[in-house]
mmCIF file of C-alpha atoms in Angstrom:
data_model
loop_
_atom_site.group_PDB
_atom_site.id
_atom_site.type_symbol
_atom_site.label_atom_id
_atom_site.label_comp_id
_atom_site.label_asym_id
_atom_site.label_seq_id
_atom_site.Cartn_x
_atom_site.Cartn_y
_atom_site.Cartn_z
ATOM 1 C CA UNK J 1 4.895 30.767 -40.366
ATOM 2 C CA UNK J 2 1.221 31.309 -41.083
ATOM 3 C CA UNK J 3 1.492 29.198 -44.212
ATOM 4 C CA UNK J 4 3.110 26.391 -42.206
ATOM 5 C CA UNK J 5 0.395 26.520 -39.571
ATOM 6 C CA UNK J 6 -2.281 26.469 -42.255
ATOM 7 C CA UNK J 7 -0.648 23.497 -43.944
ATOM 8 C CA UNK J 8 -0.392 21.624 -40.652
ATOM 9 C CA UNK J 9 -4.015 22.344 -39.814
ATOM 10 C CA UNK J 10 -5.133 21.250 -43.282
ATOM 11 C CA UNK J 11 -3.033 18.116 -43.114
ATOM 12 C CA UNK J 12 -4.339 17.281 -39.661
ATOM 13 C CA UNK J 13 -7.894 17.817 -40.819
ATOM 14 C CA UNK J 14 -7.380 15.528 -43.805
ATOM 15 C CA UNK J 15 -5.851 12.847 -41.583
ATOM 16 C CA UNK J 16 -8.807 13.046 -39.185
ATOM 17 C CA UNK J 17 -11.254 12.867 -42.082
ATOM 18 C CA UNK J 18 -9.419 9.834 -43.485
ATOM 19 C CA UNK J 19 -9.440 8.175 -40.059
ATOM 20 C CA UNK J 20 -13.141 8.794 -39.694
ATOM 21 C CA UNK J 21 -13.832 7.345 -43.142
ATOM 22 C CA UNK J 22 -11.769 4.224 -42.409
ATOM 23 C CA UNK J 23 -13.423 3.823 -39.014
ATOM 24 C CA UNK J 24 -16.852 4.148 -40.616
ATOM 25 C CA UNK J 25 -15.980 1.496 -43.187
ATOM 26 C CA UNK J 26 -14.775 -0.847 -40.451
ATOM 27 C CA UNK J 27 -18.017 -0.343 -38.541
ATOM 28 C CA UNK J 28 -20.182 -0.918 -41.577
ATOM 29 C CA UNK J 29 -19.992 -4.648 -40.920
ATOM 30 C CA UNK J 30 -21.179 -4.068 -37.357
ATOM 31 C CA UNK J 31 -23.964 -1.779 -38.559
ATOM 32 C CA UNK J 32 -25.123 -4.521 -40.891
ATOM 33 C CA UNK J 33 -25.291 -7.125 -38.137
ATOM 34 C CA UNK J 34 -29.062 -6.807 -37.847
ATOM 35 C CA UNK J 35 -29.664 -5.827 -41.458
ATOM 36 C CA UNK J 36 -32.490 -7.638 -43.129
ATOM 37 C CA UNK J 37 -34.180 -8.619 -39.874
ATOM 38 C CA UNK J 38 -37.905 -7.984 -39.783
ATOM 39 C CA UNK J 39 -39.676 -6.869 -36.621
ATOM 40 C CA UNK J 40 -43.130 -6.822 -38.183
ATOM 41 C CA UNK J 41 -45.765 -7.723 -35.613
ATOM 42 C CA UNK J 42 -43.399 -7.128 -32.687
ATOM 43 C CA UNK J 43 -43.740 -4.488 -29.994
ATOM 44 C CA UNK J 44 -40.650 -2.786 -28.558
ATOM 45 C CA UNK J 45 -40.371 -0.379 -25.624
ATOM 46 C CA UNK J 46 -37.345 1.930 -25.578
ATOM 47 C CA UNK J 47 -36.703 4.244 -22.631
ATOM 48 C CA UNK J 48 -35.151 7.617 -23.411
ATOM 49 C CA UNK J 49 -36.048 7.274 -27.083
ATOM 50 C CA UNK J 50 -36.325 10.956 -27.974
ATOM 51 C CA UNK J 51 -32.565 11.547 -28.408
ATOM 52 C CA UNK J 52 -29.180 9.907 -28.787
ATOM 53 C CA UNK J 53 -28.919 6.120 -28.769
ATOM 54 C CA UNK J 54 -32.607 5.639 -27.996
ATOM 55 C CA UNK J 55 -33.756 7.778 -30.904
ATOM 56 C CA UNK J 56 -31.400 5.979 -33.295
ATOM 57 C CA UNK J 57 -32.621 2.581 -32.103
ATOM 58 C CA UNK J 58 -36.248 3.669 -32.392
ATOM 59 C CA UNK J 59 -35.725 4.800 -35.998
ATOM 60 C CA UNK J 60 -34.006 1.564 -37.020
ATOM 61 C CA UNK J 61 -36.531 -0.710 -35.347
ATOM 62 C CA UNK J 62 -39.355 1.290 -36.926
ATOM 63 C CA UNK J 63 -37.608 0.786 -40.274
ATOM 64 C CA UNK J 64 -37.704 -2.952 -39.483
ATOM 65 C CA UNK J 65 -41.488 -2.469 -39.076
ATOM 66 C CA UNK J 66 -41.726 -2.846 -35.302
ATOM 67 C CA UNK J 67 -44.329 -1.128 -33.170
ATOM 68 C CA UNK J 68 -42.046 1.105 -31.092
ATOM 69 C CA UNK J 69 -43.212 2.646 -27.817
ATOM 70 C CA UNK J 70 -41.030 5.615 -26.902
ATOM 71 C CA UNK J 71 -40.958 5.950 -23.118
ATOM 72 C CA UNK J 72 -39.796 9.528 -22.498
ATOM 73 C CA UNK J 73 -39.832 12.066 -19.667
ATOM 74 C CA UNK J 74 -40.516 15.086 -21.908
ATOM 75 C CA UNK J 75 -43.601 14.304 -23.978
ATOM 76 C CA UNK J 76 -43.262 17.366 -26.229
ATOM 77 C CA UNK J 77 -39.672 16.511 -27.167
ATOM 78 C CA UNK J 78 -40.652 12.892 -27.741
ATOM 79 C CA UNK J 79 -43.538 13.863 -30.038
ATOM 80 C CA UNK J 80 -41.181 16.098 -32.007
ATOM 81 C CA UNK J 81 -38.618 13.297 -32.307
ATOM 82 C CA UNK J 82 -41.319 10.884 -33.463
ATOM 83 C CA UNK J 83 -42.449 13.302 -36.188
ATOM 84 C CA UNK J 84 -38.854 13.739 -37.334
ATOM 85 C CA UNK J 85 -38.229 9.987 -37.450
ATOM 86 C CA UNK J 86 -41.389 9.374 -39.484
ATOM 87 C CA UNK J 87 -40.414 12.155 -41.888
ATOM 88 C CA UNK J 88 -36.864 10.824 -42.270
ATOM 89 C CA UNK J 89 -38.021 7.303 -43.080
ATOM 90 C CA UNK J 90 -40.653 8.649 -45.443
ATOM 91 C CA UNK J 91 -38.098 10.751 -47.319
ATOM 92 C CA UNK J 92 -35.821 7.716 -47.733
ATOM 93 C CA UNK J 93 -38.731 5.620 -48.974
ATOM 94 C CA UNK J 94 -38.392 3.206 -46.060
ATOM 95 C CA UNK J 95 -41.839 3.690 -44.561
ATOM 96 C CA UNK J 96 -44.149 0.897 -45.703
ATOM 97 C CA UNK J 97 -47.899 0.687 -45.565
ATOM 98 C CA UNK J 98 -48.923 -1.586 -42.740
ATOM 99 C CA UNK J 99 -45.377 -1.561 -41.370
ATOM 100 C CA UNK J 100 -44.059 -0.132 -38.130
ATOM 101 C CA UNK J 101 -45.625 2.360 -35.757
ATOM 102 C CA UNK J 102 -44.243 4.932 -33.313
ATOM 103 C CA UNK J 103 -46.119 5.531 -30.079
ATOM 104 C CA UNK J 104 -45.137 8.129 -27.470
ATOM 105 C CA UNK J 105 -45.779 7.478 -23.789
ATOM 106 C CA UNK J 106 -44.728 9.619 -20.840
ATOM 107 C CA UNK J 107 -42.196 7.922 -18.560
ATOM 108 C CA UNK J 108 -40.074 9.641 -15.907
ATOM 109 C CA UNK J 109 -37.649 7.133 -14.442
ATOM 110 C CA UNK J 110 -36.889 9.559 -11.604
ATOM 111 C CA UNK J 111 -40.428 8.944 -10.341
ATOM 112 C CA UNK J 112 -41.621 5.519 -9.240
ATOM 113 C CA UNK J 113 -45.172 6.865 -9.505
ATOM 114 C CA UNK J 114 -44.551 7.665 -13.192
ATOM 115 C CA UNK J 115 -43.002 4.229 -13.801
ATOM 116 C CA UNK J 116 -46.034 2.536 -12.288
ATOM 117 C CA UNK J 117 -48.450 4.688 -14.320
ATOM 118 C CA UNK J 118 -46.545 3.932 -17.535
ATOM 119 C CA UNK J 119 -46.579 0.177 -16.872
ATOM 120 C CA UNK J 120 -50.267 0.238 -15.906
ATOM 121 C CA UNK J 121 -51.121 1.801 -19.252
ATOM 122 C CA UNK J 122 -48.906 -0.615 -21.181
ATOM 123 C CA UNK J 123 -50.502 -3.616 -19.468
ATOM 124 C CA UNK J 124 -53.974 -2.257 -20.225
ATOM 125 C CA UNK J 125 -53.335 -1.390 -23.882
ATOM 126 C CA UNK J 126 -50.672 -3.749 -25.221
ATOM 127 C CA UNK J 127 -51.505 -7.403 -25.932
ATOM 128 C CA UNK J 128 -47.799 -8.271 -26.211
ATOM 129 C CA UNK J 129 -44.290 -6.997 -25.527
ATOM 130 C CA UNK J 130 -41.455 -8.584 -27.469
ATOM 131 C CA UNK J 131 -38.513 -6.370 -26.549
ATOM 132 C CA UNK J 132 -37.737 -4.005 -23.676
ATOM 133 C CA UNK J 133 -34.660 -1.794 -24.154
ATOM 134 C CA UNK J 134 -33.556 -0.112 -20.918
ATOM 135 C CA UNK J 135 -31.675 2.736 -22.556
ATOM 136 C CA UNK J 136 -32.345 6.003 -20.697
ATOM 137 C CA UNK J 137 -29.681 7.322 -18.374
ATOM 138 C CA UNK J 138 -28.273 10.236 -16.401
ATOM 139 C CA UNK J 139 -24.519 10.889 -16.679
ATOM 140 C CA UNK J 140 -22.338 12.467 -14.001
ATOM 141 C CA UNK J 141 -24.880 15.008 -12.774
ATOM 142 C CA UNK J 142 -24.408 17.184 -9.669
ATOM 143 C CA UNK J 143 -25.814 15.656 -6.499
ATOM 144 C CA UNK J 144 -29.590 15.653 -6.684
ATOM 145 C CA UNK J 145 -32.391 13.299 -5.714
ATOM 146 C CA UNK J 146 -35.284 11.660 -7.496
ATOM 147 C CA UNK J 147 -38.902 12.262 -6.535
ATOM 148 C CA UNK J 148 -38.610 9.318 -4.145
ATOM 149 C CA UNK J 149 -35.401 10.533 -2.494
ATOM 150 C CA UNK J 150 -32.838 8.368 -4.305
ATOM 151 C CA UNK J 151 -29.521 9.687 -5.606
ATOM 152 C CA UNK J 152 -30.357 10.632 -9.203
ATOM 153 C CA UNK J 153 -27.941 8.421 -11.139
ATOM 154 C CA UNK J 154 -28.603 5.276 -9.102
ATOM 155 C CA UNK J 155 -32.314 6.118 -8.988
ATOM 156 C CA UNK J 156 -32.776 6.590 -12.742
ATOM 157 C CA UNK J 157 -30.131 4.308 -14.234
ATOM 158 C CA UNK J 158 -30.779 1.345 -11.940
ATOM 159 C CA UNK J 159 -33.850 1.605 -9.693
ATOM 160 C CA UNK J 160 -36.243 3.142 -12.223
ATOM 161 C CA UNK J 161 -35.406 0.461 -14.773
ATOM 162 C CA UNK J 162 -35.473 -2.245 -12.084
ATOM 163 C CA UNK J 163 -39.082 -1.407 -11.238
ATOM 164 C CA UNK J 164 -40.068 -0.921 -14.883
ATOM 165 C CA UNK J 165 -38.701 -4.317 -15.890
ATOM 166 C CA UNK J 166 -40.265 -6.167 -12.973
ATOM 167 C CA UNK J 167 -43.708 -4.663 -13.603
ATOM 168 C CA UNK J 168 -43.543 -5.698 -17.285
ATOM 169 C CA UNK J 169 -42.184 -9.215 -16.708
ATOM 170 C CA UNK J 170 -45.590 -10.877 -16.870
ATOM 171 C CA UNK J 171 -46.300 -9.420 -20.316
ATOM 172 C CA UNK J 172 -42.806 -10.307 -21.536
ATOM 173 C CA UNK J 173 -43.255 -13.902 -20.356
ATOM 174 C CA UNK J 174 -46.643 -14.150 -22.042
ATOM 175 C CA UNK J 175 -45.064 -12.871 -25.275
ATOM 176 C CA UNK J 176 -42.093 -15.275 -25.223
ATOM 177 C CA UNK J 177 -39.740 -15.639 -26.917
ATOM 178 C CA UNK J 178 -38.975 -12.084 -25.857
ATOM 179 C CA UNK J 179 -35.910 -10.032 -24.995
ATOM 180 C CA UNK J 180 -34.671 -7.516 -22.442
ATOM 181 C CA UNK J 181 -31.728 -5.338 -23.442
ATOM 182 C CA UNK J 182 -29.872 -3.364 -20.762
ATOM 183 C CA UNK J 183 -27.608 -0.490 -21.861
ATOM 184 C CA UNK J 184 -24.632 -0.233 -19.521
ATOM 185 C CA UNK J 185 -21.189 1.318 -20.068
ATOM 186 C CA UNK J 186 -17.506 0.377 -20.069
ATOM 187 C CA UNK J 187 -17.209 2.757 -17.143
ATOM 188 C CA UNK J 188 -18.750 0.059 -14.933
ATOM 189 C CA UNK J 189 -15.106 -0.951 -14.382
ATOM 190 C CA UNK J 190 -14.590 2.024 -12.059
ATOM 191 C CA UNK J 191 -17.690 1.399 -9.937
ATOM 192 C CA UNK J 192 -18.214 -0.489 -6.691
ATOM 193 C CA UNK J 193 -21.458 -1.506 -4.990
ATOM 194 C CA UNK J 194 -21.249 0.032 -1.520
ATOM 195 C CA UNK J 195 -24.248 -1.369 0.339
ATOM 196 C CA UNK J 196 -23.526 0.960 3.254
ATOM 197 C CA UNK J 197 -24.139 4.060 1.129
ATOM 198 C CA UNK J 198 -26.169 3.192 -1.979
ATOM 199 C CA UNK J 199 -27.876 6.579 -1.782
ATOM 200 C CA UNK J 200 -24.549 8.477 -1.601
ATOM 201 C CA UNK J 201 -25.543 10.304 1.578
ATOM 202 C CA UNK J 202 -22.134 9.818 3.211
ATOM 203 C CA UNK J 203 -20.108 10.882 0.177
ATOM 204 C CA UNK J 204 -20.808 11.719 -3.462
ATOM 205 C CA UNK J 205 -18.550 11.595 -6.494
ATOM 206 C CA UNK J 206 -20.475 12.044 -9.724
ATOM 207 C CA UNK J 207 -18.092 9.911 -11.814
ATOM 208 C CA UNK J 208 -17.970 7.063 -9.303
ATOM 209 C CA UNK J 209 -21.749 7.108 -8.846
ATOM 210 C CA UNK J 210 -22.309 6.862 -12.596
ATOM 211 C CA UNK J 211 -19.922 3.902 -12.789
ATOM 212 C CA UNK J 212 -21.678 2.261 -9.847
ATOM 213 C CA UNK J 213 -25.062 2.615 -11.551
ATOM 214 C CA UNK J 214 -23.664 1.005 -14.697
ATOM 215 C CA UNK J 215 -22.180 -1.864 -12.683
ATOM 216 C CA UNK J 216 -25.602 -2.250 -11.076
ATOM 217 C CA UNK J 217 -27.125 -2.530 -14.579
ATOM 218 C CA UNK J 218 -24.897 -5.483 -15.417
ATOM 219 C CA UNK J 219 -25.443 -7.235 -12.079
ATOM 220 C CA UNK J 220 -29.204 -6.739 -12.478
ATOM 221 C CA UNK J 221 -29.149 -8.173 -16.010
ATOM 222 C CA UNK J 222 -27.193 -11.242 -14.899
ATOM 223 C CA UNK J 223 -29.419 -11.940 -11.899
ATOM 224 C CA UNK J 224 -32.567 -11.393 -13.965
ATOM 225 C CA UNK J 225 -31.268 -13.773 -16.641
ATOM 226 C CA UNK J 226 -30.741 -16.400 -13.935
ATOM 227 C CA UNK J 227 -34.265 -15.931 -12.601
ATOM 228 C CA UNK J 228 -35.792 -16.130 -16.092
ATOM 229 C CA UNK J 229 -34.115 -19.359 -17.192
ATOM 230 C CA UNK J 230 -36.617 -21.569 -18.979
ATOM 231 C CA UNK J 231 -39.210 -18.823 -19.496
ATOM 232 C CA UNK J 232 -38.245 -17.879 -23.054
ATOM 233 C CA UNK J 233 -37.293 -14.355 -21.944
ATOM 234 C CA UNK J 234 -33.624 -13.498 -22.498
ATOM 235 C CA UNK J 235 -31.661 -10.693 -20.850
ATOM 236 C CA UNK J 236 -28.373 -9.230 -22.078
ATOM 237 C CA UNK J 237 -26.390 -6.106 -21.261
ATOM 238 C CA UNK J 238 -24.097 -4.046 -23.470
ATOM 239 C CA UNK J 239 -21.816 -1.059 -23.721
ATOM 240 C CA UNK J 240 -22.297 1.273 -26.707
ATOM 241 C CA UNK J 241 -18.757 2.702 -26.730
ATOM 242 C CA UNK J 242 -17.998 6.419 -26.673
ATOM 243 C CA UNK J 243 -20.861 8.160 -28.451
ATOM 244 C CA UNK J 244 -21.658 11.776 -29.324
ATOM 245 C CA UNK J 245 -24.933 12.330 -27.466
ATOM 246 C CA UNK J 246 -26.383 14.871 -25.031
ATOM 247 C CA UNK J 247 -25.731 12.454 -22.161
ATOM 248 C CA UNK J 248 -22.700 14.555 -21.211
ATOM 249 C CA UNK J 249 -24.684 17.748 -20.695
ATOM 250 C CA UNK J 250 -23.450 17.983 -17.090
ATOM 251 C CA UNK J 251 -19.782 17.690 -18.135
ATOM 252 C CA UNK J 252 -18.147 21.123 -18.179
ATOM 253 C CA UNK J 253 -15.672 21.717 -21.002
ATOM 254 C CA UNK J 254 -13.685 25.006 -20.940
ATOM 255 C CA UNK J 255 -14.833 27.415 -23.647
ATOM 256 C CA UNK J 256 -11.410 27.567 -25.311
ATOM 257 C CA UNK J 257 -11.188 23.772 -25.412
ATOM 258 C CA UNK J 258 -14.593 23.242 -27.035
ATOM 259 C CA UNK J 259 -13.431 23.577 -30.684
ATOM 260 C CA UNK J 260 -10.750 20.940 -30.098
ATOM 261 C CA UNK J 261 -13.179 18.705 -28.215
ATOM 262 C CA UNK J 262 -15.742 19.013 -31.014
ATOM 263 C CA UNK J 263 -13.108 18.067 -33.597
ATOM 264 C CA UNK J 264 -11.889 15.086 -31.590
ATOM 265 C CA UNK J 265 -15.420 13.883 -30.887
ATOM 266 C CA UNK J 266 -16.318 14.201 -34.581
ATOM 267 C CA UNK J 267 -13.263 12.149 -35.542
ATOM 268 C CA UNK J 268 -13.174 9.502 -32.833
ATOM 269 C CA UNK J 269 -16.578 9.214 -31.129
ATOM 270 C CA UNK J 270 -19.362 7.072 -32.535
ATOM 271 C CA UNK J 271 -22.472 8.616 -34.011
ATOM 272 C CA UNK J 272 -25.700 7.750 -32.162
ATOM 273 C CA UNK J 273 -26.607 5.297 -34.932
ATOM 274 C CA UNK J 274 -23.226 3.572 -34.644
ATOM 275 C CA UNK J 275 -23.542 3.480 -30.860
ATOM 276 C CA UNK J 276 -27.039 1.987 -31.076
ATOM 277 C CA UNK J 277 -26.039 -0.944 -33.255
ATOM 278 C CA UNK J 278 -25.509 -3.394 -30.389
ATOM 279 C CA UNK J 279 -28.894 -2.498 -28.872
ATOM 280 C CA UNK J 280 -30.529 -3.062 -32.262
ATOM 281 C CA UNK J 281 -28.617 -6.319 -32.739
ATOM 282 C CA UNK J 282 -29.648 -7.717 -29.348
ATOM 283 C CA UNK J 283 -33.247 -6.629 -29.950
ATOM 284 C CA UNK J 284 -33.630 -8.107 -33.417
ATOM 285 C CA UNK J 285 -30.927 -10.487 -34.601
ATOM 286 C CA UNK J 286 -31.672 -14.207 -34.908
ATOM 287 C CA UNK J 287 -27.990 -14.753 -34.036
ATOM 288 C CA UNK J 288 -28.738 -14.138 -30.343
ATOM 289 C CA UNK J 289 -32.016 -16.049 -30.127
ATOM 290 C CA UNK J 290 -31.897 -17.863 -26.790
ATOM 291 C CA UNK J 291 -28.662 -16.182 -25.672
ATOM 292 C CA UNK J 292 -28.997 -14.767 -22.149
ATOM 293 C CA UNK J 293 -26.926 -13.380 -19.288
ATOM 294 C CA UNK J 294 -24.146 -12.099 -21.544
ATOM 295 C CA UNK J 295 -22.404 -8.758 -22.066
ATOM 296 C CA UNK J 296 -21.858 -7.324 -25.552
ATOM 297 C CA UNK J 297 -19.941 -4.577 -27.339
ATOM 298 C CA UNK J 298 -19.904 -3.904 -31.091
ATOM 299 C CA UNK J 299 -22.351 -6.782 -31.553
ATOM 300 C CA UNK J 300 -19.925 -9.302 -30.040
ATOM 301 C CA UNK J 301 -19.843 -10.961 -26.641
ATOM 302 C CA UNK J 302 -17.195 -9.507 -24.323
ATOM 303 C CA UNK J 303 -15.612 -10.590 -21.069
ATOM 304 C CA UNK J 304 -16.568 -8.943 -17.780
ATOM 305 C CA UNK J 305 -14.449 -8.138 -14.759
ATOM 306 C CA UNK J 306 -14.999 -10.528 -11.812
ATOM 307 C CA UNK J 307 -16.885 -7.870 -9.819
ATOM 308 C CA UNK J 308 -19.533 -7.734 -12.564
ATOM 309 C CA UNK J 309 -20.018 -11.504 -12.302
ATOM 310 C CA UNK J 310 -20.351 -11.707 -8.507
ATOM 311 C CA UNK J 311 -23.601 -13.625 -8.041
ATOM 312 C CA UNK J 312 -23.738 -12.986 -4.290
ATOM 313 C CA UNK J 313 -23.521 -9.221 -4.798
ATOM 314 C CA UNK J 314 -26.057 -9.429 -7.647
ATOM 315 C CA UNK J 315 -28.578 -11.252 -5.433
ATOM 316 C CA UNK J 316 -28.067 -8.896 -2.515
ATOM 317 C CA UNK J 317 -28.473 -5.876 -4.820
ATOM 318 C CA UNK J 318 -31.698 -7.426 -6.180
ATOM 319 C CA UNK J 319 -33.107 -7.985 -2.703
ATOM 320 C CA UNK J 320 -32.309 -4.427 -1.568
ATOM 321 C CA UNK J 321 -33.635 -2.923 -4.814
ATOM 322 C CA UNK J 322 -36.951 -4.746 -4.344
ATOM 323 C CA UNK J 323 -37.378 -3.020 -0.992
ATOM 324 C CA UNK J 324 -36.210 0.375 -2.273
ATOM 325 C CA UNK J 325 -38.774 0.483 -5.099
ATOM 326 C CA UNK J 326 -41.584 -0.961 -2.982
ATOM 327 C CA UNK J 327 -41.925 -4.394 -4.572
ATOM 328 C CA UNK J 328 -41.318 -5.861 -1.116
ATOM 329 C CA UNK J 329 -42.274 -4.192 2.136
#
């Protein structure tokens, strides 16, 4: 019996390993979508760049010789990540003299004061901004509020990035052609924009509120793309797929189920680098030069549900967001 169980476990492990290898080979083409592109002379801001998708994107864009500004809440963790990225590229012989640069700047998207301070410094110090990647996010956290009293997921995932992007628009326009990349999620499909309770004060469901914030990301990207037509600034949104990151730190997995979950995630979830490929592609590939207002997955354009293409809802959300973040009184 024990021998049978061992054989089954070994066989299952080999099958999972084979599946992972095949999946990796299939994704190699996707990973190479932006290969060869040079970002020399270009400045990129990435929010939440100290871990997960943001860190992976920062490393790849640095390898392409971009000047990468890591906008992160925890400066110490961001500095550590920056040192690690520089060391990794140096060890692989991919760091070139006169090439890219990593810069760490403090940015807490749960604080409009912090967003404004970050943008003020960028506008004072940076002569250009070629790419803004709105990557940072909070995932299914317990009910809590931002410094300004907004529900945390809507406040960070949508409102913080809404203000950040609007304050940097002038620099992006002056640097055109430039790009804005908005990281959303497939889970937008389960969200609804309830204008009667955007702050979740009547009811709160952490899964629904995350999905709503991701739907808001897509609606924001589409409305912004409409407003920026003819400026040379493009805006696209994306989903990264299911990725192994620390984004799910608020998701409770029973202790006994963790070994199985870890095995399944190793076999079937994307690595951060795989998950970041569409962000990197939209930030750097000549294939999407001039493309705007679209939604991507695995470096390909994808269809959206009708609720994510509702222009009336997108405009109303924009107008309300302007008031919420203080752009309009």
